[in-house]
mmCIF file with all atom_site columns, C-alpha atoms in Angstrom:
data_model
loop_
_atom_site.group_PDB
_atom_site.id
_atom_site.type_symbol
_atom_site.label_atom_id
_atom_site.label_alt_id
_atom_site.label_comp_id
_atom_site.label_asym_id
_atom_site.label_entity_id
_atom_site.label_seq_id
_atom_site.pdbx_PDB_ins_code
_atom_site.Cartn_x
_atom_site.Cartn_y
_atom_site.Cartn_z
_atom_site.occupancy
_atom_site.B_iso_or_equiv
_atom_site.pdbx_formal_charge
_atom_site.auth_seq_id
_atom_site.auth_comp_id
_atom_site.auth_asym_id
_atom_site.auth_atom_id
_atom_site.pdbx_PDB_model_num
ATOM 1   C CA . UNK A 1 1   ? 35.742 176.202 -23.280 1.00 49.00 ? 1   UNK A CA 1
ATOM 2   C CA . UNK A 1 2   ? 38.646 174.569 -24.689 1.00 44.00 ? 2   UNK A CA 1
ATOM 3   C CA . UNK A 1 3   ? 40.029 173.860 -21.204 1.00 46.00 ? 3   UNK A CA 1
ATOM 4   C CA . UNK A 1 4   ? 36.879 172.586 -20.098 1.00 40.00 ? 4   UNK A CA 1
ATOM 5   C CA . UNK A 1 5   ? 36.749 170.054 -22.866 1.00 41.00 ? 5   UNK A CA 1
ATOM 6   C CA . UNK A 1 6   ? 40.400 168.868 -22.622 1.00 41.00 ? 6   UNK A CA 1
ATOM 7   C CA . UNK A 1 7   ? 39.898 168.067 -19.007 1.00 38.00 ? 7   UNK A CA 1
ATOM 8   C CA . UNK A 1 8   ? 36.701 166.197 -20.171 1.00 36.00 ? 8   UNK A CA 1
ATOM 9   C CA . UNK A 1 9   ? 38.270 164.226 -22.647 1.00 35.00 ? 9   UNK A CA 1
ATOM 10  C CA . UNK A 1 10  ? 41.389 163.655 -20.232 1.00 38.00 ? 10  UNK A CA 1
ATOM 11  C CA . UNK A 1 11  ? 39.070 162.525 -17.497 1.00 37.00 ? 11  UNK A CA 1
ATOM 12  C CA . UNK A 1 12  ? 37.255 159.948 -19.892 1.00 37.00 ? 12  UNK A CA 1
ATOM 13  C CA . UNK A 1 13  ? 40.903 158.440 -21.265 1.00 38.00 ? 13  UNK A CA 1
ATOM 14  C CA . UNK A 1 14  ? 41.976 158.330 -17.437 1.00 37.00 ? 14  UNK A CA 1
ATOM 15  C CA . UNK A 1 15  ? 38.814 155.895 -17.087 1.00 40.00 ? 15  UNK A CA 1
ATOM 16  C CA . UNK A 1 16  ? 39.244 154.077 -20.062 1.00 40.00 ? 16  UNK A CA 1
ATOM 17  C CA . UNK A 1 17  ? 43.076 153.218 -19.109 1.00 40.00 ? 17  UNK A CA 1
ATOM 18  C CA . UNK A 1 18  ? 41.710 152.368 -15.574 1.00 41.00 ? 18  UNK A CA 1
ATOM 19  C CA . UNK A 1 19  ? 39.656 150.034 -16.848 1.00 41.00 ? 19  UNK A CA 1
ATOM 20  C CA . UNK A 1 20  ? 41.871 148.147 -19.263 1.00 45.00 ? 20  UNK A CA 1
ATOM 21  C CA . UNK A 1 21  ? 44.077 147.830 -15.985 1.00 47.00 ? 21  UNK A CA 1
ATOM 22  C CA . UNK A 1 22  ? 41.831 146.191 -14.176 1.00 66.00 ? 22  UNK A CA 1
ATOM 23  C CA . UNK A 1 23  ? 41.019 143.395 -16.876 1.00 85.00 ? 23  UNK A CA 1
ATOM 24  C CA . UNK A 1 24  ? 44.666 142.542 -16.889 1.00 90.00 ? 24  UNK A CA 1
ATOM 25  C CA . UNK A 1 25  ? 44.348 141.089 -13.424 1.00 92.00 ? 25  UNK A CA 1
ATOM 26  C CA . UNK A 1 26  ? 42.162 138.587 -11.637 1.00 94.00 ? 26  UNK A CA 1
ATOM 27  C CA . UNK A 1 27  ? 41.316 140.597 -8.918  1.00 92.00 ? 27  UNK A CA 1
ATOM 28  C CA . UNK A 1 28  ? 38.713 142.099 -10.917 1.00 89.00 ? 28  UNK A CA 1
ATOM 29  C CA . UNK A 1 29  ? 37.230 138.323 -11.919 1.00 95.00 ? 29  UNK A CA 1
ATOM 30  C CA . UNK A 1 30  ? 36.682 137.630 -7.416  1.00 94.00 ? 30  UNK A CA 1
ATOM 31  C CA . UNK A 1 31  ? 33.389 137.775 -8.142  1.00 94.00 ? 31  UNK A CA 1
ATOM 32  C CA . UNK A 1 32  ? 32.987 134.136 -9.793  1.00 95.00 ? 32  UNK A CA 1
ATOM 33  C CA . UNK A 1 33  ? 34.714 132.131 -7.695  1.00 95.00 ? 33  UNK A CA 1
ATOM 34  C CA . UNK A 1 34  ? 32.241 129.954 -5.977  1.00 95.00 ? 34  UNK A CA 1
ATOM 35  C CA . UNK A 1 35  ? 29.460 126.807 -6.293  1.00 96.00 ? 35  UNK A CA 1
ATOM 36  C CA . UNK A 1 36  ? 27.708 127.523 -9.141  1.00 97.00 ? 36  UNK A CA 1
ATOM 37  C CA . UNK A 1 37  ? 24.369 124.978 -10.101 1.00 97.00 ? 37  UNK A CA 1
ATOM 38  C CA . UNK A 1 38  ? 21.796 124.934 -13.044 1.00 98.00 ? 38  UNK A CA 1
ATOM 39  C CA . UNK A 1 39  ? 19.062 122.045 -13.614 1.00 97.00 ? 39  UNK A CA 1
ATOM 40  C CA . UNK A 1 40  ? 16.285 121.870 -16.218 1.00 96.00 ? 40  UNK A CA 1
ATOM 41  C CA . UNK A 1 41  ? 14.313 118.392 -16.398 1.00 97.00 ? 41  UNK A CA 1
ATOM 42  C CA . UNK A 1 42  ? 17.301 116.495 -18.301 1.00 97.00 ? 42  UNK A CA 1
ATOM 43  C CA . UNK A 1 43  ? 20.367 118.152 -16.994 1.00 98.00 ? 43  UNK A CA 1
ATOM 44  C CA . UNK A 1 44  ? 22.244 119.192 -13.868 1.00 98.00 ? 44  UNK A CA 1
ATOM 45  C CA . UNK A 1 45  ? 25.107 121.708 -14.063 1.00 98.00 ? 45  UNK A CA 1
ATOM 46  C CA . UNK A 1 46  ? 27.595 122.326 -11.802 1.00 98.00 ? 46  UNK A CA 1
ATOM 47  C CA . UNK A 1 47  ? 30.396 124.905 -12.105 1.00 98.00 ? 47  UNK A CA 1
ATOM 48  C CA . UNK A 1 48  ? 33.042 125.614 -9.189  1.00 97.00 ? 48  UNK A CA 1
ATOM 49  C CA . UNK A 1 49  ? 35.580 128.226 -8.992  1.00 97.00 ? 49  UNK A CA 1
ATOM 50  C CA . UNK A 1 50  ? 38.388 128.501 -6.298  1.00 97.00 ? 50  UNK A CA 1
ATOM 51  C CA . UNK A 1 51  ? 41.574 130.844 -6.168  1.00 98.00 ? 51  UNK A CA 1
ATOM 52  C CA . UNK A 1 52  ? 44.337 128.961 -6.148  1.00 97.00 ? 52  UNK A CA 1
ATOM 53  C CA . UNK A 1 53  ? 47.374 132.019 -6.091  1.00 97.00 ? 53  UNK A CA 1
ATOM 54  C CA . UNK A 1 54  ? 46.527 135.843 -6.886  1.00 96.00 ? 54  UNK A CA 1
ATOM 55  C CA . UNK A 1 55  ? 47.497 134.726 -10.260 1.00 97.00 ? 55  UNK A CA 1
ATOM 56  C CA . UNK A 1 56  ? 45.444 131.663 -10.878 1.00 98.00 ? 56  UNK A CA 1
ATOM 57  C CA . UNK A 1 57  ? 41.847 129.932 -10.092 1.00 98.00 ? 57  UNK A CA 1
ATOM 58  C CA . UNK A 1 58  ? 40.663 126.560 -10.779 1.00 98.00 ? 58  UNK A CA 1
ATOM 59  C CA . UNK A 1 59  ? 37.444 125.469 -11.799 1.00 98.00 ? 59  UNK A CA 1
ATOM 60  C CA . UNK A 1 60  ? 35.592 122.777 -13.018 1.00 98.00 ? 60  UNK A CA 1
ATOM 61  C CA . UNK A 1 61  ? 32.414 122.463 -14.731 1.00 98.00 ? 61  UNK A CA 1
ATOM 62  C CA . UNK A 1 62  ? 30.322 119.125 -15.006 1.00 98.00 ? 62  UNK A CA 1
ATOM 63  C CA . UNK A 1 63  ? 27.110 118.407 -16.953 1.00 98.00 ? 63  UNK A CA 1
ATOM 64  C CA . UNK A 1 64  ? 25.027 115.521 -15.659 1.00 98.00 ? 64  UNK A CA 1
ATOM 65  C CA . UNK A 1 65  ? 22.090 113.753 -17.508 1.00 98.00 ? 65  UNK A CA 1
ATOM 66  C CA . UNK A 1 66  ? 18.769 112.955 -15.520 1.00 98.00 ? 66  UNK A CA 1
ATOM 67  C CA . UNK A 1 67  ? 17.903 110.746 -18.395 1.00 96.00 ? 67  UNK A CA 1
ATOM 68  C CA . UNK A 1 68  ? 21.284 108.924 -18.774 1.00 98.00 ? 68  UNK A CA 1
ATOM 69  C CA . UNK A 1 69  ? 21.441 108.948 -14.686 1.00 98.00 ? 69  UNK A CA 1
ATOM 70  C CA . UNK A 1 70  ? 25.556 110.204 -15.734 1.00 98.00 ? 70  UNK A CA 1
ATOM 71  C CA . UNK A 1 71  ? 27.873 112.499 -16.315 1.00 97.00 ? 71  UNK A CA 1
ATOM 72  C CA . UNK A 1 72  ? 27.664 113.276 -19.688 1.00 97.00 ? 72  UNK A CA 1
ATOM 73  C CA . UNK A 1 73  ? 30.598 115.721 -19.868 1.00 96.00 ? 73  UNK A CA 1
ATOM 74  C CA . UNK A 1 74  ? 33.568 117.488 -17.626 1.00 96.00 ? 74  UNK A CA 1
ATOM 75  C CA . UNK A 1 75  ? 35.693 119.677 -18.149 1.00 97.00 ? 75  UNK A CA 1
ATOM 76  C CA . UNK A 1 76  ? 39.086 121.385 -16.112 1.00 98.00 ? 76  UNK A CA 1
ATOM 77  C CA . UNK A 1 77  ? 38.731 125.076 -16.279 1.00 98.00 ? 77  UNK A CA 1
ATOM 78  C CA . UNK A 1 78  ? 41.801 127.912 -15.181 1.00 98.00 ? 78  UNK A CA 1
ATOM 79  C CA . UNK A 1 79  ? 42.083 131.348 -15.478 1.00 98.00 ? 79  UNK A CA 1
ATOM 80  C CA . UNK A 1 80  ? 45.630 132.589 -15.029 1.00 98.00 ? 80  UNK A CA 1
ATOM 81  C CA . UNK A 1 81  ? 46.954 136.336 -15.137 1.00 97.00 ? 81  UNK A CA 1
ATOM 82  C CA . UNK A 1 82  ? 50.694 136.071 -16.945 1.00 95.00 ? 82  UNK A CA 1
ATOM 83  C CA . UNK A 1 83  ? 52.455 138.744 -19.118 1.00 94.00 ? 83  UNK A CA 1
ATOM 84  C CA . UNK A 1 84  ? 49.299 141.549 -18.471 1.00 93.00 ? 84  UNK A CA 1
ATOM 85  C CA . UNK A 1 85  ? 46.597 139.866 -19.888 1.00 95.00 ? 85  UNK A CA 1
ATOM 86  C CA . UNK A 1 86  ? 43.927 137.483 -18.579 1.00 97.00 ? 86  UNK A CA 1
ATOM 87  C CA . UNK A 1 87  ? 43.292 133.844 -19.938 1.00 98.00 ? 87  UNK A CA 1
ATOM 88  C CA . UNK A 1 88  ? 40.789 131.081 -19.193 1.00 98.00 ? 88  UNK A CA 1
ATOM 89  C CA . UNK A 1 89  ? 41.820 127.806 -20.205 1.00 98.00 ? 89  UNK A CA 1
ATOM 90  C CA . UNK A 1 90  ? 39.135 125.053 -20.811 1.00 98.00 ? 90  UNK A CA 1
ATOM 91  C CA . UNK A 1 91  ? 40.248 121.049 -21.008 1.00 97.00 ? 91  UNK A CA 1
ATOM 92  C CA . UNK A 1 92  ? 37.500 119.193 -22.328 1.00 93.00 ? 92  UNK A CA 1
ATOM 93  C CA . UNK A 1 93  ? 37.773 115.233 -22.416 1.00 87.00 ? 93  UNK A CA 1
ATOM 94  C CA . UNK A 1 94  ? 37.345 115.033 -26.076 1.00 86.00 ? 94  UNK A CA 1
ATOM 95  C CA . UNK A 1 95  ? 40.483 117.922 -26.865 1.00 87.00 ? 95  UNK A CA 1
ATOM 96  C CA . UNK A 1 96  ? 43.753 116.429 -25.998 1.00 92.00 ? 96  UNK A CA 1
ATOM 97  C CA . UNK A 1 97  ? 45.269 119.995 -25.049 1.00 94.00 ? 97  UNK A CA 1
ATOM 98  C CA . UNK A 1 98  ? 43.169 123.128 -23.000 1.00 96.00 ? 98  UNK A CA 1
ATOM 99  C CA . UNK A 1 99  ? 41.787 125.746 -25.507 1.00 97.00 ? 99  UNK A CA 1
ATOM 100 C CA . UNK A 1 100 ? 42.692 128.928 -24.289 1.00 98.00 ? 100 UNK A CA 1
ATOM 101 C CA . UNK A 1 101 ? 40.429 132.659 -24.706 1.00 98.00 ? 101 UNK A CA 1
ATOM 102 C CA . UNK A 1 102 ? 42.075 135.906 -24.055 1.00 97.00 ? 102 UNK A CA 1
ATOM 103 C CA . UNK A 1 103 ? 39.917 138.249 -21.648 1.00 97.00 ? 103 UNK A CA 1
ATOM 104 C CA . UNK A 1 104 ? 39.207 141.151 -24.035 1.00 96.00 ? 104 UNK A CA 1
ATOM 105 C CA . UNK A 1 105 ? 36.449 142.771 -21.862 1.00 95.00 ? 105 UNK A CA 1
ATOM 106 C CA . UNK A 1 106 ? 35.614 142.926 -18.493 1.00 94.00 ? 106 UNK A CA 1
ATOM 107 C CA . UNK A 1 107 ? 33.144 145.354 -15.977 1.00 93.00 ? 107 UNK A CA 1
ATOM 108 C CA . UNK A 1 108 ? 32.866 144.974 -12.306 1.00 91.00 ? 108 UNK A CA 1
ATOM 109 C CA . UNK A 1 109 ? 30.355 142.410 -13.072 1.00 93.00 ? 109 UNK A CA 1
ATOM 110 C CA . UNK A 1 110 ? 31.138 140.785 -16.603 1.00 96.00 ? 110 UNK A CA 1
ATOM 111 C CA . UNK A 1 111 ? 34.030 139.235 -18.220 1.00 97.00 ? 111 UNK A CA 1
ATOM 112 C CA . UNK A 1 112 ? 34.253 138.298 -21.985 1.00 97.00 ? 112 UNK A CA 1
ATOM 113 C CA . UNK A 1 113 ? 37.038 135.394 -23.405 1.00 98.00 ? 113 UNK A CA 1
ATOM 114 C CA . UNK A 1 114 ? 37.690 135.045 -27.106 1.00 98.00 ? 114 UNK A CA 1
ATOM 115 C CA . UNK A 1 115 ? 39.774 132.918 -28.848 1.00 98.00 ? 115 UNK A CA 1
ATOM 116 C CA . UNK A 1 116 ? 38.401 133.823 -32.502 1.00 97.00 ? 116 UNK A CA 1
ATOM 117 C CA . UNK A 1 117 ? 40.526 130.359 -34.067 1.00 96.00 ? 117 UNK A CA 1
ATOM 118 C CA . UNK A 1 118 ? 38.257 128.138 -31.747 1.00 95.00 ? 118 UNK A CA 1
ATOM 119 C CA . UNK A 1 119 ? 35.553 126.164 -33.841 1.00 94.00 ? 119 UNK A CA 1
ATOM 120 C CA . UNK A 1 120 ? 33.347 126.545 -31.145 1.00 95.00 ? 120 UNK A CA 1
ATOM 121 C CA . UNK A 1 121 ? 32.543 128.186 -28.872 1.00 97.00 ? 121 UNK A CA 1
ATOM 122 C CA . UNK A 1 122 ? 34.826 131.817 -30.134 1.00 98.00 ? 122 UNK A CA 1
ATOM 123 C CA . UNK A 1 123 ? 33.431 133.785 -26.944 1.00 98.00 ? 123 UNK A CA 1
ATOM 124 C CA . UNK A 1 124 ? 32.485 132.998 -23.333 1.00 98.00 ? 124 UNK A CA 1
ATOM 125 C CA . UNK A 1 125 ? 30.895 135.690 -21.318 1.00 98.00 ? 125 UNK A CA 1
ATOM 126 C CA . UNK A 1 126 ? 30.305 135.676 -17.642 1.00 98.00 ? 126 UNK A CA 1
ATOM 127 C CA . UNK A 1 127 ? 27.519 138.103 -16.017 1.00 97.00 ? 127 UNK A CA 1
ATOM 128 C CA . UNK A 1 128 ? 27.164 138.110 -12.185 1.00 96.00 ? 128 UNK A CA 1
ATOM 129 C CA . UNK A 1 129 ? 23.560 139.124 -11.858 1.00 96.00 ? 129 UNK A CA 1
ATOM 130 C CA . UNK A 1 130 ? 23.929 139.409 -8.036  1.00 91.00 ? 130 UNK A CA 1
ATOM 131 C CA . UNK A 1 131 ? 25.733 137.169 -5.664  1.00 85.00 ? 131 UNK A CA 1
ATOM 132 C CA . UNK A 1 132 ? 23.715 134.160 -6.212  1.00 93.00 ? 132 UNK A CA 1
ATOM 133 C CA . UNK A 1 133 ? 23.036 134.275 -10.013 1.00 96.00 ? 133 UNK A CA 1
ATOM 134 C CA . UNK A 1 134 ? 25.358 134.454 -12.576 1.00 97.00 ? 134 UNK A CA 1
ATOM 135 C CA . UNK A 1 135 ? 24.650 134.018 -16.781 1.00 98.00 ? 135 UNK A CA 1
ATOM 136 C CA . UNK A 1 136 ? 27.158 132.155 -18.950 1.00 98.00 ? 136 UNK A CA 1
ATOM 137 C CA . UNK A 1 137 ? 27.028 133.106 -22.982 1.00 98.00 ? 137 UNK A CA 1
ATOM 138 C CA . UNK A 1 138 ? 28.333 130.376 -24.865 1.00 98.00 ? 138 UNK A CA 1
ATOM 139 C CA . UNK A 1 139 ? 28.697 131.407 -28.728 1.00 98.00 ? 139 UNK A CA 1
ATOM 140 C CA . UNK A 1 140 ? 30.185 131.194 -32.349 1.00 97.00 ? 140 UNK A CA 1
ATOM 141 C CA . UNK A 1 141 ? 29.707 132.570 -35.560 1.00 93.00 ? 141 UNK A CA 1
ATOM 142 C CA . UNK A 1 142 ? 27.556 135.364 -35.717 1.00 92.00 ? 142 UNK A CA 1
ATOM 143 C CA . UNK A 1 143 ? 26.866 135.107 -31.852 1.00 90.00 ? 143 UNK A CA 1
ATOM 144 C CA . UNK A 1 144 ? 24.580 132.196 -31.913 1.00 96.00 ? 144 UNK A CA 1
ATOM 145 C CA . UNK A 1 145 ? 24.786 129.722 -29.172 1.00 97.00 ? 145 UNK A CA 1
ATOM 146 C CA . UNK A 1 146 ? 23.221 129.236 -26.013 1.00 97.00 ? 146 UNK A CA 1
ATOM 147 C CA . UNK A 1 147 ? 22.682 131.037 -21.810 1.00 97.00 ? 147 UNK A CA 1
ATOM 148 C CA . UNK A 1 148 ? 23.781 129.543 -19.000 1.00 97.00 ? 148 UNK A CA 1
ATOM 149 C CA . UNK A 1 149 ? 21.548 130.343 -15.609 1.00 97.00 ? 149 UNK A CA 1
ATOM 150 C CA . UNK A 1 150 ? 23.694 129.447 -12.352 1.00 98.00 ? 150 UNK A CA 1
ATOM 151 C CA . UNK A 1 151 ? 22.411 129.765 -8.709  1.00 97.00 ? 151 UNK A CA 1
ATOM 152 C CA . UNK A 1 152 ? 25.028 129.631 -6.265  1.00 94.00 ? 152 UNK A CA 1
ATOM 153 C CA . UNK A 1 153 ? 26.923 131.033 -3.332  1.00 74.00 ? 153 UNK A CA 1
ATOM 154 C CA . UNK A 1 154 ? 29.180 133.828 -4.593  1.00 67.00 ? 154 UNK A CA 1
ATOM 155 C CA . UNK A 1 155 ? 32.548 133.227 -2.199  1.00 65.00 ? 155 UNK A CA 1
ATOM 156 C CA . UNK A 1 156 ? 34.252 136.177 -3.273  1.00 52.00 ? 156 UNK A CA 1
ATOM 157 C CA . UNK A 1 157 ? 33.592 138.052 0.347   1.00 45.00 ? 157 UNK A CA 1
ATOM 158 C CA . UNK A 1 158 ? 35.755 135.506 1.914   1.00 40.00 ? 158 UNK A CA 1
ATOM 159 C CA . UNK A 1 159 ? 38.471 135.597 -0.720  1.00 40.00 ? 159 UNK A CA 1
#
């Protein structure tokens, strides 16, 4: 019995370690790159993702007002692998350097960023519902903040 249960327990801390290893890289983040859209009746969305080097994508997110017939806000977007860990770096036009959030989770289908110092947001998540949907959680204190719904073309098959 006690065999049994140290290969049990050695099994689960096998999976556990494989895991971390795989949210130190951007290989397991493929998924997101891609065209990315969301509209409600005041506001467009757009979010892109491209790999740049197996170390680094680009994105860029824009948020357009109907009402205003503008964009009301942009912002530059990276994630870059460096020293094992994963970071996504947001440069908003009204922050004169990017704010950077350290990957602390990730699944074959979700990533969370943190950056606990931030004002706000303190945690961006990223859920790929399927190829053509994916959820952004923007959030602060307490996690209250707001959902994201993108529609898009997944390009990580080509990648």
């Amino acid at each position: 019995m006690l065999k049994v249960m140290s290969l049990v327990l050695f099994c689960f801390s096998f999976q556990s370690s494989a895991l971390e290893k795989a949210c130190n890289t951007l290989h397991s983040l493929n998924w997101l790159i891609g065209n990315w859209h969301s509209e409600n009746s005041k506001l467009k969305l757009n979010e892109s993702w491209t790999r740049i080097s197996e170390k680094t994508f680009e994105g860029y997110g824009q948020t357009y007002s109907i009402v205003k017939n503008k964009v009301v806000s942009a912002e530059t977007l990276r994630l870059v692998e460096m020293s094992g860990e994963v970071f996504y770096l947001a440069k908003v036009t009204n922050n004169t350097l990017p704010t950077a959030f350290k990957l602390t989770s990730c699944s074959e289908n979700s990533a969370i960023f943190e950056n606990s110092h931030h004002d706000f947001p303190k945690k961006i998540r990223y859920q790929l519902n399927n190829d053509k949907h994916i959820t952004v959680y923007v959030s602060g204190e307490d996690d209250k903040g707001f959902s994201i719904e993108f529609t898009g073309k997944n390009g990580s098959a080509s990648n």
